[in-house]
Coordinates of C-alpha atoms in Angstrom, one line a residue:
X1 CA 2.0 -25.0 22.1
X2 CA 1.8 -26.5 25.6
X3 CA -1.6 -26.9 27.2
X4 CA -2.5 -27.4 30.8
X5 CA -2.0 -31.1 31.3
X6 CA -4.9 -33.3 32.0
X7 CA -3.3 -33.8 35.3
X8 CA -5.1 -30.5 36.3
X9 CA -8.2 -32.5 36.9
X10 CA -6.2 -35.2 38.6
X11 CA -4.5 -32.9 41.1
X12 CA -5.2 -34.0 44.7
X13 CA -8.0 -32.0 46.4
X14 CA -6.7 -33.2 49.7
X15 CA -2.9 -32.8 50.1
X16 CA -2.9 -35.7 52.5
X17 CA -4.0 -38.1 49.8
X18 CA -0.5 -38.2 48.2
X19 CA 3.0 -37.7 49.3
X20 CA 4.3 -34.1 49.6
X21 CA 6.7 -34.5 46.6
X22 CA 3.7 -35.5 44.4
X23 CA 1.8 -32.3 45.4
X24 CA 5.0 -30.3 44.9
X25 CA 5.4 -31.7 41.4
X26 CA 1.8 -30.9 40.5
X27 CA 2.3 -27.3 41.8
X28 CA 5.4 -26.9 39.6
X29 CA 3.4 -28.2 36.6
X30 CA 0.6 -25.7 37.3
X31 CA 3.1 -22.8 37.6
X32 CA 5.0 -23.8 34.5
X33 CA 1.8 -24.0 32.5
X34 CA 0.6 -20.7 33.8
X35 CA 3.9 -19.0 32.9
X36 CA 3.8 -20.5 29.4
X37 CA 0.3 -19.1 28.8
X38 CA 1.4 -15.7 30.0
X39 CA 4.5 -15.8 27.7
X40 CA 2.1 -16.6 24.8
X41 CA 0.0 -13.6 25.7
X42 CA 3.0 -11.3 25.8
X43 CA 4.2 -12.7 22.5
X44 CA 0.8 -12.0 21.0
X45 CA 0.7 -8.3 22.1
X46 CA 4.4 -7.8 21.2
X47 CA 3.9 -9.4 17.8
X48 CA 0.9 -7.1 17.0
X49 CA 2.9 -4.1 18.1
X50 CA 5.8 -5.1 15.9
X51 CA 3.4 -5.5 12.9
X52 CA 2.0 -2.0 13.5
X53 CA 5.5 -0.6 13.3
X54 CA 5.9 -1.8 9.8
X55 CA 4.6 1.3 8.0
X56 CA 4.6 -0.3 4.6
X57 CA 2.5 -3.3 5.7
X58 CA -1.0 -3.1 4.1
X59 CA -3.9 -3.2 6.6
X60 CA -5.3 -6.5 5.3
X61 CA -1.9 -8.2 5.8
X62 CA -1.6 -6.7 9.3
X63 CA -5.0 -8.0 10.3
X64 CA -4.5 -11.5 8.8
X65 CA -1.2 -11.8 10.7
X66 CA -2.9 -10.5 13.8
X67 CA -5.5 -13.2 13.5
X68 CA -2.8 -15.8 13.3
X69 CA -1.0 -14.4 16.3
X70 CA -4.3 -14.6 18.3
X71 CA -5.0 -18.2 17.2
X72 CA -1.6 -19.6 18.4
X73 CA -1.9 -17.7 21.7
X74 CA -5.0 -19.4 23.0
X75 CA -5.0 -22.5 25.2
X76 CA -5.7 -25.0 22.5
X77 CA -4.2 -23.6 19.3
X78 CA -4.4 -27.0 17.5
X79 CA -8.2 -26.8 17.3
X80 CA -8.5 -23.0 17.3
X81 CA -9.2 -20.5 14.5
X82 CA -9.4 -16.7 14.7
X83 CA -10.7 -13.8 12.7
X84 CA -10.5 -10.0 12.8
X85 CA -13.5 -8.1 11.3
X86 CA -13.2 -4.4 10.4
X87 CA -15.9 -2.5 8.6
X88 CA -17.6 -5.7 7.4
X89 CA -14.4 -7.2 6.0
X90 CA -13.3 -10.4 7.8
X91 CA -9.6 -11.5 7.9
X92 CA -9.3 -15.1 9.0
X93 CA -6.8 -17.8 9.8
X94 CA -6.5 -20.9 7.6
X95 CA -9.3 -23.3 8.3
X96 CA -11.6 -20.7 9.9
X97 CA -15.2 -21.9 10.3
X98 CA -18.2 -20.2 11.9
X99 CA -18.9 -23.1 14.2
X100 CA -17.8 -24.3 17.6
X101 CA -17.4 -22.3 20.8
X102 CA -16.7 -18.6 20.3
X103 CA -15.0 -15.8 22.3
X104 CA -15.1 -12.3 20.9
X105 CA -14.4 -8.7 21.8
X106 CA -15.5 -5.5 19.9
X107 CA -13.0 -3.3 18.1
X108 CA -13.8 0.4 18.7
X109 CA -12.4 3.2 16.6
X110 CA -13.0 6.8 17.7
X111 CA -15.6 5.5 20.2
X112 CA -17.7 3.6 17.7
X113 CA -17.8 -0.2 17.1
X114 CA -16.0 -0.9 13.8
X115 CA -15.6 -4.7 14.1
X116 CA -14.5 -7.5 16.4
X117 CA -11.8 -10.0 17.2
X118 CA -13.0 -13.6 17.7
X119 CA -11.5 -17.0 18.5
X120 CA -13.3 -20.3 18.0
X121 CA -12.6 -23.8 19.2
X122 CA -13.7 -26.2 16.5
X123 CA -13.9 -29.1 19.0
X124 CA -15.3 -29.3 22.6
X125 CA -13.1 -28.6 25.5
X126 CA -13.9 -28.6 29.3
X127 CA -15.1 -25.5 31.0
X128 CA -12.4 -23.5 32.8
X129 CA -13.7 -19.9 33.1
X130 CA -15.6 -18.5 30.2
X131 CA -16.7 -21.8 28.8
X132 CA -13.6 -23.4 27.5
X133 CA -11.8 -20.1 27.5
X134 CA -9.6 -18.9 30.4
X135 CA -10.3 -15.7 32.3
X136 CA -6.8 -14.5 31.2
X137 CA -7.9 -15.1 27.6
X138 CA -10.8 -12.7 28.1
X139 CA -8.4 -10.0 29.2
X140 CA -6.1 -10.8 26.3
X141 CA -8.8 -10.7 23.6
X142 CA -10.0 -7.4 25.0
X143 CA -6.5 -6.0 25.0
X144 CA -6.0 -7.2 21.4
X145 CA -9.3 -5.6 20.3
X146 CA -8.3 -2.3 22.0
X147 CA -4.8 -2.4 20.4
X148 CA -6.2 -3.1 16.9
X149 CA -8.6 -0.2 17.3
X150 CA -5.8 2.2 18.3
X151 CA -3.6 1.0 15.4
X152 CA -6.3 1.4 12.8
X153 CA -7.3 4.8 14.2
X154 CA -3.7 6.0 14.1
X155 CA -3.3 4.7 10.5
X156 CA -6.5 6.5 9.4
X157 CA -5.3 9.7 11.0
X158 CA -1.9 9.3 9.3
X159 CA -3.6 8.7 6.0
X160 CA -5.8 11.8 6.5
X161 CA -2.7 13.8 7.2
X162 CA -1.0 12.4 4.1
X163 CA -4.1 13.2 2.0
X164 CA -4.1 16.8 3.4
X165 CA -0.4 17.1 2.7
X166 CA -0.9 15.9 -0.8
X167 CA -3.7 18.4 -1.3
X168 CA -1.6 21.2 0.3
X169 CA 1.4 20.4 -2.1
X170 CA -1.0 20.3 -5.1
X171 CA -2.6 23.6 -4.1
X172 CA 0.8 25.1 -3.5
X173 CA 2.0 24.0 -7.0
X174 CA -1.1 25.2 -8.7
X175 CA -0.7 28.6 -7.0
X176 CA 2.9 28.8 -7.9
X177 CA 2.0 28.1 -11.5
X178 CA -0.8 30.7 -11.5
X179 CA 1.5 33.3 -9.9
X180 CA 4.3 32.5 -12.4
X181 CA 2.0 33.0 -15.3
X182 CA 0.7 36.2 -13.9
X183 CA 4.2 37.5 -13.4
X184 CA 5.6 36.4 -16.7
X185 CA 2.6 37.0 -19.0
X186 CA 1.3 40.2 -17.5
X187 CA 3.4 42.1 -15.1
X188 CA 6.8 41.5 -16.8
X189 CA 5.3 42.2 -20.2
X190 CA 3.5 45.3 -19.0
X191 CA 6.7 46.7 -17.5
X192 CA 8.5 45.8 -20.7
X193 CA 6.0 47.9 -22.7
X194 CA 6.4 50.8 -20.2
X195 CA 10.2 50.6 -20.6
X196 CA 9.9 50.5 -24.4
X197 CA 7.4 53.4 -24.4
X198 CA 9.7 55.6 -22.3
X199 CA 12.7 54.8 -24.5
X200 CA 10.7 55.9 -27.5
X201 CA 9.6 59.1 -25.9
X202 CA 13.1 59.9 -24.8
X203 CA 14.4 59.1 -28.3
X204 CA 11.8 61.4 -29.9
X205 CA 12.1 64.1 -27.2
X206 CA 15.4 63.8 -25.4
X207 CA 15.2 65.0 -21.8
X208 CA 17.1 68.1 -20.8
X209 CA 20.7 67.6 -20.1
X210 CA 20.3 67.9 -16.4
X211 CA 17.5 65.2 -16.4
X212 CA 19.4 62.7 -18.6
X213 CA 20.9 60.8 -15.7
X214 CA 17.5 60.4 -14.0
X215 CA 16.0 59.2 -17.2
X216 CA 18.7 56.6 -17.7
X217 CA 18.3 55.5 -14.1
X218 CA 14.6 55.0 -14.5
X219 CA 15.2 52.9 -17.6
X220 CA 17.9 50.8 -15.8
X221 CA 15.6 50.2 -12.8
X222 CA 12.8 49.1 -15.0
X223 CA 15.1 46.7 -16.8
X224 CA 16.3 45.3 -13.4
X225 CA 12.7 44.9 -12.2
X226 CA 11.7 43.0 -15.3
X227 CA 14.7 40.7 -15.0
X228 CA 13.9 40.1 -11.3
X229 CA 10.2 39.3 -12.0
X230 CA 11.2 36.9 -14.8
X231 CA 13.7 35.2 -12.5
X232 CA 11.0 34.9 -9.8
X233 CA 8.5 33.5 -12.4
X234 CA 11.2 31.0 -13.5
X235 CA 11.8 29.9 -10.0
X236 CA 8.0 29.3 -9.5
X237 CA 7.6 27.5 -12.8
X238 CA 10.6 26.6 -14.8
X239 CA 9.5 27.4 -18.4
X240 CA 11.7 24.7 -20.0
X241 CA 10.1 21.8 -18.1
X242 CA 7.5 20.9 -20.7
X243 CA 9.6 21.9 -23.7
X244 CA 13.1 20.6 -22.7
X245 CA 12.2 17.9 -20.2
X246 CA 13.3 17.2 -16.7
X247 CA 17.0 16.6 -17.2
X248 CA 17.7 19.7 -19.3
X249 CA 15.7 21.9 -16.9
X250 CA 17.6 20.5 -13.9
X251 CA 20.9 21.1 -15.7
X252 CA 19.9 24.7 -16.4
X253 CA 18.8 25.3 -12.8
X254 CA 22.0 23.8 -11.4
X255 CA 24.2 25.9 -13.7
X256 CA 22.5 29.1 -12.5
X257 CA 22.6 27.9 -8.9
X258 CA 26.3 27.2 -9.2
X259 CA 27.0 30.7 -10.7
X260 CA 25.0 32.5 -8.1
X261 CA 26.3 30.6 -5.0
X262 CA 29.8 29.5 -6.0
X263 CA 29.0 25.8 -5.3
X264 CA 30.0 23.3 -7.9
X265 CA 27.1 21.1 -9.0
X266 CA 27.8 17.9 -11.0
X267 CA 24.7 16.5 -12.8
X268 CA 24.5 13.1 -14.5
X269 CA 21.5 11.2 -15.9
X270 CA 21.5 7.7 -17.3
X271 CA 18.9 5.3 -18.7
X272 CA 16.3 7.9 -19.5
X273 CA 16.3 7.3 -23.3
X274 CA 12.9 5.9 -24.4
X275 CA 11.1 6.7 -21.2
X276 CA 8.9 9.6 -20.3
X277 CA 7.2 11.2 -17.2
X278 CA 4.0 13.1 -16.7
X279 CA 4.2 16.7 -15.6
X280 CA 3.3 16.0 -12.0
X281 CA 6.3 13.6 -11.6
X282 CA 8.6 16.0 -13.4
X283 CA 7.7 19.1 -11.4
X284 CA 7.8 17.3 -8.1
X285 CA 11.2 15.7 -8.8
X286 CA 12.4 19.2 -9.9
X287 CA 11.1 20.7 -6.6
X288 CA 13.0 18.0 -4.7
X289 CA 16.2 19.0 -6.3
X290 CA 15.4 22.7 -5.9
X291 CA 14.7 22.2 -2.2
X292 CA 17.8 20.1 -1.6
X293 CA 20.1 22.7 -3.3
X294 CA 18.4 25.4 -1.2
X295 CA 19.1 23.5 2.0
X296 CA 22.7 23.0 0.9
X297 CA 23.1 26.7 0.3
X298 CA 21.6 27.7 3.6
X299 CA 22.9 25.0 6.0
X300 CA 25.6 22.8 4.6
X301 CA 28.6 25.1 4.0
X302 CA 29.3 22.8 1.1
X303 CA 31.7 23.4 -1.9
X304 CA 30.2 20.7 -4.2
X305 CA 27.0 18.8 -4.9
X306 CA 26.5 15.7 -7.0
X307 CA 23.1 14.9 -8.5
X308 CA 22.3 11.6 -10.2
X309 CA 19.1 10.8 -12.1
X310 CA 18.9 7.1 -13.0
X311 CA 16.1 5.2 -14.6
X312 CA 15.3 1.8 -13.2
X313 CA 12.1 1.2 -15.0
X314 CA 9.4 1.9 -13.9
X315 CA 11.1 3.8 -11.1
X316 CA 13.2 7.0 -11.2
X317 CA 16.1 7.1 -8.8
X318 CA 17.4 10.4 -7.6
X319 CA 20.6 10.7 -5.6
X320 CA 21.8 14.0 -4.2
X321 CA 25.1 14.3 -2.2
X322 CA 27.0 17.2 -0.8
X323 CA 30.4 17.5 0.9
X324 CA 29.1 19.9 3.6
X325 CA 29.4 19.7 7.3
X326 CA 26.5 17.3 7.8
X327 CA 24.3 17.3 10.8
X328 CA 22.8 15.1 13.5
X329 CA 19.7 14.1 11.5
X330 CA 17.4 13.5 14.5
X331 CA 18.3 16.8 16.1
X332 CA 17.9 18.5 12.6
X333 CA 14.4 17.1 12.2
X334 CA 13.4 18.0 15.7
X335 CA 14.7 21.5 15.2
X336 CA 12.9 21.8 11.9
X337 CA 9.7 20.8 13.6
X338 CA 10.0 23.3 16.4
X339 CA 10.9 26.1 14.0
X340 CA 8.2 25.1 11.5
X341 CA 10.7 24.8 8.7
X342 CA 9.2 23.1 5.7
X343 CA 12.3 21.8 3.8
X344 CA 12.7 18.2 4.8
X345 CA 9.0 17.9 5.5
X346 CA 8.0 19.1 2.1
X347 CA 10.6 16.8 0.5
X348 CA 9.1 13.8 2.3
X349 CA 5.6 14.7 1.3
X350 CA 6.5 15.2 -2.3
X351 CA 8.1 11.8 -2.4
X352 CA 4.9 10.3 -0.8
X353 CA 2.8 12.3 -3.2
X354 CA 4.5 10.5 -6.1
X355 CA 4.1 7.1 -4.3
X356 CA 7.8 6.9 -3.7
X357 CA 10.2 6.9 -0.8
X358 CA 13.0 9.2 0.4
X359 CA 15.8 8.6 2.9
X360 CA 18.3 11.1 4.4
X361 CA 21.7 10.0 5.6
X362 CA 24.0 12.5 7.4
X363 CA 26.2 12.9 10.4
X364 CA 28.5 15.7 11.5
X365 CA 31.4 16.2 9.2
X366 CA 30.1 13.7 6.6
X367 CA 27.8 15.8 4.3
X368 CA 24.2 14.9 3.4
X369 CA 23.1 12.1 1.2
X370 CA 19.5 12.0 -0.1
X371 CA 18.1 9.0 -2.0
X372 CA 14.7 9.2 -3.7
X373 CA 12.9 6.5 -5.5
X374 CA 9.6 7.2 -7.3
X375 CA 7.5 5.3 -9.8
X376 CA 6.2 7.0 -12.9
X377 CA 8.4 6.2 -15.8
X378 CA 6.7 5.1 -19.0
X379 CA 7.9 3.8 -22.3
X380 CA 8.0 6.2 -25.2
X381 CA 9.2 5.9 -28.8
X382 CA 11.4 8.9 -28.9
X383 CA 12.4 9.2 -25.3
X384 CA 14.1 11.9 -23.4
X385 CA 17.7 12.7 -24.1
X386 CA 20.2 11.5 -21.6
X387 CA 22.6 14.2 -20.4
X388 CA 26.3 13.4 -19.7
X389 CA 28.3 14.8 -16.9
X390 CA 29.1 18.4 -16.9

């Protein structure tokens, strides 16, 4: 890092004391030095902004790297150290000591002081503004503190939104399971008993000949209602998930989807022998597949879908591809937001809920490709059966 040369103090106070070319050289040095300092300031703010854009970067790493960016941006980086303190936790540069001359600025989050940014010089330097610190450095440290406050505030809001999303999805899943049990265990069974009772009555006392068609129609409608209720309950909570496991349940759902919609679905699973998943992981992966197929049916105009479930311990990798018409992803997401459609949003939140990640790749005429990677596999003795292609 270049510092203002000592020639600053040697610059002529009376231009007549030296030749004009000497004064001109000193002016150039002063301008070059000032420009270099401004470049360091811009690099500092740009570097912090770039760190903030790394969504996967933990907060402690972000603040430590920010402290280092601050240190090298000051006038004398070779004797400087820096620290960022948030909520009582201090993140420092190497060699940080609480000694020497100090410059600091408070970090405010939602209007309250939550910490500070500080720079220290570990050796004396001549006064040039705020002690040994430049006036520009006061503006820079205030800007850094303000930027850090806004970054952390935004991250906290995002985390709150994610937490609310997780709670919403959990509540939605719990409600689905409750409704599914009510439909299957009560309503469907009650209607089955009614249907059986009517059939017994009509067997013991056959209706008049002119009423026989109506009696048959009532029985048929009851049967159709029972089947519809059971299908609805199955959609809300696939009954085979705990008994058969994820792969067999997905296979069954895809077969039924293909029969209903005329879209070929190819399912393949590999590497799942000897591993298991808890129910939350299984139901959310199942919902991801369910939602992807629903989107394909509604929007893709596809003729075929490929689903791959692959174990890469401890992660489960899910790939879903269709041969549909594709879309402009940015326009699709913007439209979904305007129209309050939950499909892609809920898929993203489910992946986050599992601690995983999801990516969408599509363009007009090229189909949709979805890649999901979630943790949650665990070793088991028996393991889950791997299903071949179908």
